[in-house]
Amino acid sequence: MGKKEMKKVVVVGGSIAGLSCAHAFLKAKGWEVVVLEKARSVSSAGAGLGLDPESCDALKDWGIGDGLLQQSLPLSIEEDRAIDSNRQAHIVARDESYNHRAVHWSDLHRLLYNALPAGIVQLGHEVISYEEESGVGPDKEPQVKVRVKKVAGSDDENNIQEYTGDLMVAADGSMSQTREKNFPGEKRRYSGYCAWRGVLDGSTESNAAAMVRRVYPDLGRCLYFDIAQGTHSVLYELPGGRLNWLWYINQPEPHLKGKSVTVKADEKALAALHEQASKTWVPELATLMQATTDPFINAIFDREPLSKFVWGRVVLVGEAAHPTTPHGLRSTNMSIVDAYTLGNAIQNRRLQGIDAALQEYESRRVLVTAQQVLFSRHLGQLKQGLLLPEKFSWISADQKIRSGLLQQNMHSF
């Protein structure tokens, strides 16, 4: 295809959703791709996540399946355990056909980033506005003009750049400015709890790691959920012997600065966490949490599902389209599958045009992502005890009720 026939897509946001979109459009062929990312460098932050088979298939189709296998571990089992008042664990639900893979966020992000041709991702570029214009291109098709400020520079006009595309993909996260423009005044929904998160390097903290492995014998292939009174925790292994954990705690909405949902823990908060862990969890998990350096706190939010993701030649993907709580391991998976679905629609509807492709994407993703957002919300409320009588016991509950803890229920929710 000649240069004049190339279409151009401007992707706003260089997180996993945005990089996945870059891969999807390159796979579709006939597209020039630029990704605009505010951060000035590739981040090594984050924690663990789980990828489902559909996401793994997408990554494989983009040519990075082998890299994923090297950077991840299997999660073939989900196990939910109830913790009694004596801090003893009782298995209440188990799924041995879970079929996910565990990977660290930064490892997956770097895998996607390094597999792109040089120059596609423009770091240090903050989008400040966009505008759609009708019938101005050489083929009289609509175009989107995106104005960008270089983060490292000044605010003068020489620091402002403009990118013009046939399509703008908004992958700008849960606090998306693009979504805000189309839904002014929309508020995110606080879940009622926050999550402490940490990753223990099992190779250096061998004593704590060894203790945990004795009582969580399927680490390396199992996603563990421990449920205590009004709270629950998550534990699984990442490559390199790293142990990823989360602990969800019901509390009032914290004071947050700007658009961040992350709170840095001070010494007082850490001391309280360590003390409460020793009263709540099996001793080995409490020791793991106490041995982890620099755990951090995420306030947990989602938003009400949207009925549309497309406005003209502007389309939402990932957390911009459907911010979700983490309980169904859906955030990253939905982002990757959004990108994959959009790329396939662009390719499949090549003759019908961009607008037909966007309609196909929207029709395939709006309802299914709404279901997943609402199921994740439900599952979090269930495991946090927010939907249960005060003296409810998972240990004595019948098997049908226990099975409601499993993520396999998502598609029938």
mmCIF file of C-alpha atoms in Angstrom, residues 94-344:
data_model
loop_
_atom_site.group_PDB
_atom_site.id
_atom_site.type_symbol
_atom_site.label_atom_id
_atom_site.label_comp_id
_atom_site.label_asym_id
_atom_site.label_seq_id
_atom_site.Cartn_x
_atom_site.Cartn_y
_atom_site.Cartn_z
ATOM 1 C CA ARG A 94 -11.644 -24.411 44.116
ATOM 2 C CA ASP A 95 -11.463 -24.278 40.327
ATOM 3 C CA GLU A 96 -8.742 -26.405 38.720
ATOM 4 C CA SER A 97 -9.496 -25.166 35.190
ATOM 5 C CA TYR A 98 -8.662 -21.516 35.814
ATOM 6 C CA ASN A 99 -6.204 -21.211 32.889
ATOM 7 C CA HIS A 100 -4.625 -17.762 33.396
ATOM 8 C CA ARG A 101 -1.019 -16.572 33.467
ATOM 9 C CA ALA A 102 0.601 -14.405 36.172
ATOM 10 C CA VAL A 103 2.855 -11.546 35.090
ATOM 11 C CA HIS A 104 4.152 -8.313 36.625
ATOM 12 C CA TRP A 105 2.600 -5.172 35.137
ATOM 13 C CA SER A 106 5.973 -3.630 34.273
ATOM 14 C CA ASP A 107 7.186 -6.833 32.586
ATOM 15 C CA LEU A 108 4.102 -6.954 30.359
ATOM 16 C CA HIS A 109 4.309 -3.235 29.604
ATOM 17 C CA ARG A 110 7.974 -3.470 28.647
ATOM 18 C CA LEU A 111 7.255 -6.534 26.498
ATOM 19 C CA LEU A 112 4.619 -4.603 24.542
ATOM 20 C CA TYR A 113 6.805 -1.480 24.347
ATOM 21 C CA ASN A 114 9.971 -3.209 23.145
ATOM 22 C CA ALA A 115 8.090 -5.092 20.426
ATOM 23 C CA LEU A 116 6.958 -1.854 18.735
ATOM 24 C CA PRO A 117 9.013 -0.157 16.006
ATOM 25 C CA ALA A 118 11.099 2.767 17.215
ATOM 26 C CA GLY A 119 9.421 6.153 17.101
ATOM 27 C CA ILE A 120 5.824 5.022 17.518
ATOM 28 C CA VAL A 121 5.626 5.869 21.220
ATOM 29 C CA GLN A 122 6.229 9.551 21.911
ATOM 30 C CA LEU A 123 7.145 9.862 25.598
ATOM 31 C CA GLY A 124 6.807 13.181 27.429
ATOM 32 C CA HIS A 125 3.839 14.255 25.276
ATOM 33 C CA GLU A 126 0.768 15.418 27.211
ATOM 34 C CA VAL A 127 -2.483 15.755 25.265
ATOM 35 C CA ILE A 128 -4.190 19.042 26.143
ATOM 36 C CA SER A 129 -7.114 19.049 23.676
ATOM 37 C CA TYR A 130 -8.567 17.454 20.581
ATOM 38 C CA GLU A 131 -11.064 18.501 17.943
ATOM 39 C CA GLU A 132 -12.832 16.551 15.211
ATOM 40 C CA GLU A 133 -13.180 18.174 11.794
ATOM 41 C CA SER A 134 -15.565 16.947 9.106
ATOM 42 C CA GLY A 135 -14.591 16.398 5.488
ATOM 43 C CA VAL A 136 -11.180 18.048 5.563
ATOM 44 C CA GLY A 137 -8.916 15.171 4.529
ATOM 45 C CA PRO A 138 -7.828 14.396 0.966
ATOM 46 C CA ASP A 139 -10.709 11.905 0.699
ATOM 47 C CA LYS A 140 -13.151 14.261 2.490
ATOM 48 C CA GLU A 141 -13.265 11.934 5.509
ATOM 49 C CA PRO A 142 -13.429 13.312 9.064
ATOM 50 C CA GLN A 143 -10.156 13.875 10.874
ATOM 51 C CA VAL A 144 -9.179 14.465 14.482
ATOM 52 C CA LYS A 145 -6.640 17.116 15.461
ATOM 53 C CA VAL A 146 -4.841 16.433 18.739
ATOM 54 C CA ARG A 147 -2.866 19.187 20.482
ATOM 55 C CA VAL A 148 0.062 18.113 22.639
ATOM 56 C CA LYS A 149 2.389 19.830 25.088
ATOM 57 C CA LYS A 150 5.880 18.503 25.665
ATOM 58 C CA VAL A 151 6.073 17.701 29.361
ATOM 59 C CA ALA A 152 9.741 18.627 29.750
ATOM 60 C CA GLY A 153 9.374 22.032 28.066
ATOM 61 C CA SER A 154 7.692 25.355 28.738
ATOM 62 C CA ASP A 155 4.102 26.406 28.104
ATOM 63 C CA ASP A 156 4.847 28.735 25.200
ATOM 64 C CA GLU A 157 3.448 28.162 21.709
ATOM 65 C CA ASN A 158 6.745 26.716 20.494
ATOM 66 C CA ASN A 159 6.166 23.865 22.891
ATOM 67 C CA ILE A 160 2.773 22.924 21.407
ATOM 68 C CA GLN A 161 2.538 20.276 18.701
ATOM 69 C CA GLU A 162 -0.425 19.090 16.672
ATOM 70 C CA TYR A 163 -1.086 15.562 15.414
ATOM 71 C CA THR A 164 -3.784 14.880 12.833
ATOM 72 C CA GLY A 165 -5.314 11.445 12.435
ATOM 73 C CA ASP A 166 -8.193 9.679 10.743
ATOM 74 C CA LEU A 167 -9.033 8.257 14.155
ATOM 75 C CA MET A 168 -8.202 9.008 17.802
ATOM 76 C CA VAL A 169 -8.104 6.146 20.297
ATOM 77 C CA ALA A 170 -8.491 7.338 23.888
ATOM 78 C CA ALA A 171 -6.554 4.953 26.123
ATOM 79 C CA ASP A 172 -6.035 7.615 28.777
ATOM 80 C CA GLY A 173 -7.057 5.628 31.836
ATOM 81 C CA SER A 174 -9.765 5.692 34.478
ATOM 82 C CA MET A 175 -9.588 9.493 34.792
ATOM 83 C CA SER A 176 -9.822 9.937 31.028
ATOM 84 C CA GLN A 177 -10.098 13.534 29.848
ATOM 85 C CA THR A 178 -11.737 12.223 26.680
ATOM 86 C CA ARG A 179 -14.479 10.521 28.675
ATOM 87 C CA GLU A 180 -14.870 13.634 30.821
ATOM 88 C CA LYS A 181 -15.396 15.754 27.698
ATOM 89 C CA ASN A 182 -18.240 13.510 26.566
ATOM 90 C CA PHE A 183 -19.681 12.956 30.054
ATOM 91 C CA PRO A 184 -18.976 16.203 31.923
ATOM 92 C CA GLY A 185 -19.414 15.956 35.669
ATOM 93 C CA GLU A 186 -19.474 12.145 35.769
ATOM 94 C CA LYS A 187 -18.058 10.862 39.057
ATOM 95 C CA ARG A 188 -16.124 7.691 39.788
ATOM 96 C CA ARG A 189 -17.649 5.353 42.390
ATOM 97 C CA TYR A 190 -15.646 4.582 45.518
ATOM 98 C CA SER A 191 -15.992 0.901 46.394
ATOM 99 C CA GLY A 192 -15.918 1.329 50.165
ATOM 100 C CA TYR A 193 -12.448 -0.181 50.585
ATOM 101 C CA CYS A 194 -8.771 0.206 49.714
ATOM 102 C CA ALA A 195 -6.136 -2.388 48.835
ATOM 103 C CA TRP A 196 -2.685 -2.724 50.330
ATOM 104 C CA ARG A 197 -0.392 -4.170 47.659
ATOM 105 C CA GLY A 198 3.104 -5.565 47.800
ATOM 106 C CA VAL A 199 5.576 -7.843 46.057
ATOM 107 C CA LEU A 200 8.061 -9.840 48.126
ATOM 108 C CA ASP A 201 11.282 -10.880 46.445
ATOM 109 C CA GLY A 202 11.308 -14.527 47.461
ATOM 110 C CA SER A 203 14.961 -14.946 46.507
ATOM 111 C CA THR A 204 16.155 -12.427 49.107
ATOM 112 C CA GLU A 205 13.525 -12.880 51.832
ATOM 113 C CA SER A 206 13.855 -16.650 51.815
ATOM 114 C CA ASN A 207 12.606 -17.287 55.341
ATOM 115 C CA ALA A 208 9.245 -15.546 54.881
ATOM 116 C CA ALA A 209 8.845 -17.007 51.399
ATOM 117 C CA ALA A 210 9.655 -20.516 52.553
ATOM 118 C CA MET A 211 7.128 -20.270 55.370
ATOM 119 C CA VAL A 212 4.406 -19.172 52.956
ATOM 120 C CA ARG A 213 5.149 -21.933 50.457
ATOM 121 C CA ARG A 214 4.575 -24.569 53.137
ATOM 122 C CA VAL A 215 0.986 -23.477 53.756
ATOM 123 C CA TYR A 216 0.212 -22.385 50.177
ATOM 124 C CA PRO A 217 1.617 -25.490 48.447
ATOM 125 C CA ASP A 218 0.302 -24.668 44.956
ATOM 126 C CA LEU A 219 2.067 -21.304 44.638
ATOM 127 C CA GLY A 220 3.460 -21.065 41.134
ATOM 128 C CA ARG A 221 0.202 -22.284 39.614
ATOM 129 C CA CYS A 222 -2.569 -21.143 41.978
ATOM 130 C CA LEU A 223 -4.399 -17.867 42.624
ATOM 131 C CA TYR A 224 -5.223 -17.877 46.346
ATOM 132 C CA PHE A 225 -8.001 -15.857 47.990
ATOM 133 C CA ASP A 226 -8.191 -15.830 51.789
ATOM 134 C CA ILE A 227 -11.464 -14.501 53.215
ATOM 135 C CA ALA A 228 -11.766 -13.345 56.821
ATOM 136 C CA GLN A 229 -14.528 -11.405 58.569
ATOM 137 C CA GLY A 230 -15.220 -8.322 56.431
ATOM 138 C CA THR A 231 -11.989 -8.523 54.457
ATOM 139 C CA HIS A 232 -10.051 -10.655 51.983
ATOM 140 C CA SER A 233 -6.545 -11.058 50.596
ATOM 141 C CA VAL A 234 -4.949 -12.347 47.386
ATOM 142 C CA LEU A 235 -1.686 -14.226 46.892
ATOM 143 C CA TYR A 236 0.098 -15.641 43.844
ATOM 144 C CA GLU A 237 3.607 -16.087 42.499
ATOM 145 C CA LEU A 238 5.347 -14.115 39.763
ATOM 146 C CA PRO A 239 8.451 -15.160 37.802
ATOM 147 C CA GLY A 240 11.708 -14.918 39.727
ATOM 148 C CA GLY A 241 10.217 -16.225 42.960
ATOM 149 C CA ARG A 242 8.366 -12.957 43.619
ATOM 150 C CA LEU A 243 5.224 -13.275 45.734
ATOM 151 C CA ASN A 244 2.453 -10.807 44.911
ATOM 152 C CA TRP A 245 -0.164 -10.027 47.567
ATOM 153 C CA LEU A 246 -3.123 -7.721 48.124
ATOM 154 C CA TRP A 247 -5.208 -7.027 51.209
ATOM 155 C CA TYR A 248 -8.571 -5.280 50.853
ATOM 156 C CA ILE A 249 -9.697 -3.229 53.889
ATOM 157 C CA ASN A 250 -13.092 -1.544 54.307
ATOM 158 C CA GLN A 251 -12.650 2.139 55.137
ATOM 159 C CA PRO A 252 -13.920 5.632 54.302
ATOM 160 C CA GLU A 253 -12.726 7.138 51.036
ATOM 161 C CA PRO A 254 -9.176 8.481 51.529
ATOM 162 C CA HIS A 255 -8.050 11.963 50.579
ATOM 163 C CA LEU A 256 -6.298 11.695 47.229
ATOM 164 C CA LYS A 257 -4.095 14.191 45.422
ATOM 165 C CA GLY A 258 -4.975 14.959 41.830
ATOM 166 C CA LYS A 259 -6.057 12.006 39.717
ATOM 167 C CA SER A 260 -3.948 9.370 41.439
ATOM 168 C CA VAL A 261 -5.587 6.467 43.277
ATOM 169 C CA THR A 262 -2.331 5.490 44.998
ATOM 170 C CA VAL A 263 -1.468 6.480 48.555
ATOM 171 C CA LYS A 264 2.060 6.198 49.932
ATOM 172 C CA ALA A 265 2.050 4.451 53.306
ATOM 173 C CA ASP A 266 3.707 6.188 56.245
ATOM 174 C CA GLU A 267 5.331 4.464 59.228
ATOM 175 C CA LYS A 268 2.188 4.716 61.349
ATOM 176 C CA ALA A 269 0.028 3.081 58.671
ATOM 177 C CA LEU A 270 2.622 0.338 58.137
ATOM 178 C CA ALA A 271 2.769 -0.422 61.856
ATOM 179 C CA ALA A 272 -1.026 -0.666 61.986
ATOM 180 C CA LEU A 273 -1.022 -2.956 58.950
ATOM 181 C CA HIS A 274 1.558 -5.283 60.498
ATOM 182 C CA GLU A 275 -0.318 -5.460 63.791
ATOM 183 C CA GLN A 276 -3.674 -6.151 62.147
ATOM 184 C CA ALA A 277 -2.175 -8.768 59.807
ATOM 185 C CA SER A 278 -1.007 -10.786 62.802
ATOM 186 C CA LYS A 279 -4.599 -10.787 64.111
ATOM 187 C CA THR A 280 -6.348 -11.573 60.830
ATOM 188 C CA TRP A 281 -4.390 -13.947 58.592
ATOM 189 C CA VAL A 282 -2.606 -17.257 58.967
ATOM 190 C CA PRO A 283 0.794 -16.522 60.582
ATOM 191 C CA GLU A 284 2.742 -17.255 57.406
ATOM 192 C CA LEU A 285 0.801 -14.731 55.305
ATOM 193 C CA ALA A 286 1.082 -12.131 58.085
ATOM 194 C CA THR A 287 4.860 -12.664 58.134
ATOM 195 C CA LEU A 288 4.998 -12.248 54.362
ATOM 196 C CA MET A 289 3.185 -8.925 54.556
ATOM 197 C CA GLN A 290 5.418 -7.732 57.383
ATOM 198 C CA ALA A 291 8.574 -8.696 55.442
ATOM 199 C CA THR A 292 7.582 -6.809 52.282
ATOM 200 C CA THR A 293 9.362 -3.502 51.729
ATOM 201 C CA ASP A 294 7.465 -0.491 50.375
ATOM 202 C CA PRO A 295 3.914 -1.819 50.100
ATOM 203 C CA PHE A 296 1.496 0.800 48.803
ATOM 204 C CA ILE A 297 -2.214 1.536 49.002
ATOM 205 C CA ASN A 298 -4.690 1.737 46.120
ATOM 206 C CA ALA A 299 -8.110 3.267 46.655
ATOM 207 C CA ILE A 300 -10.548 1.069 44.724
ATOM 208 C CA PHE A 301 -12.929 2.777 42.304
ATOM 209 C CA ASP A 302 -15.005 1.942 39.289
ATOM 210 C CA ARG A 303 -17.607 3.790 37.205
ATOM 211 C CA GLU A 304 -21.080 2.984 35.968
ATOM 212 C CA PRO A 305 -20.985 1.200 32.586
ATOM 213 C CA LEU A 306 -21.468 3.298 29.460
ATOM 214 C CA SER A 307 -23.904 2.599 26.639
ATOM 215 C CA LYS A 308 -21.426 3.746 23.976
ATOM 216 C CA PHE A 309 -17.661 3.990 23.435
ATOM 217 C CA VAL A 310 -17.593 5.898 20.124
ATOM 218 C CA TRP A 311 -18.144 9.576 19.278
ATOM 219 C CA GLY A 312 -17.495 10.243 15.608
ATOM 220 C CA ARG A 313 -13.858 9.354 15.035
ATOM 221 C CA VAL A 314 -13.003 9.189 18.741
ATOM 222 C CA VAL A 315 -13.156 5.827 20.527
ATOM 223 C CA LEU A 316 -12.592 4.795 24.153
ATOM 224 C CA VAL A 317 -10.625 1.673 25.106
ATOM 225 C CA GLY A 318 -9.417 0.121 28.353
ATOM 226 C CA GLU A 319 -9.922 1.896 31.662
ATOM 227 C CA ALA A 320 -11.122 5.004 29.824
ATOM 228 C CA ALA A 321 -14.092 2.966 28.597
ATOM 229 C CA HIS A 322 -14.798 0.796 31.646
ATOM 230 C CA PRO A 323 -12.898 1.446 34.893
ATOM 231 C CA THR A 324 -13.372 -1.622 37.065
ATOM 232 C CA THR A 325 -12.514 -3.034 40.449
ATOM 233 C CA PRO A 326 -9.782 -5.708 40.326
ATOM 234 C CA HIS A 327 -11.683 -8.715 41.682
ATOM 235 C CA GLY A 328 -12.370 -10.421 38.372
ATOM 236 C CA LEU A 329 -8.827 -9.737 37.085
ATOM 237 C CA ARG A 330 -10.519 -7.830 34.284
ATOM 238 C CA SER A 331 -8.817 -4.437 33.915
ATOM 239 C CA THR A 332 -5.791 -5.490 31.862
ATOM 240 C CA ASN A 333 -7.663 -8.289 30.121
ATOM 241 C CA MET A 334 -10.447 -5.975 29.001
ATOM 242 C CA SER A 335 -7.842 -3.473 27.749
ATOM 243 C CA ILE A 336 -6.037 -6.059 25.632
ATOM 244 C CA VAL A 337 -9.253 -7.553 24.252
ATOM 245 C CA ASP A 338 -10.601 -4.066 23.468
ATOM 246 C CA ALA A 339 -7.499 -3.407 21.374
ATOM 247 C CA TYR A 340 -7.663 -6.803 19.701
ATOM 248 C CA THR A 341 -11.358 -6.413 18.875
ATOM 249 C CA LEU A 342 -10.833 -2.906 17.512
ATOM 250 C CA GLY A 343 -7.900 -3.993 15.359
ATOM 251 C CA ASN A 344 -9.845 -6.938 13.961
#
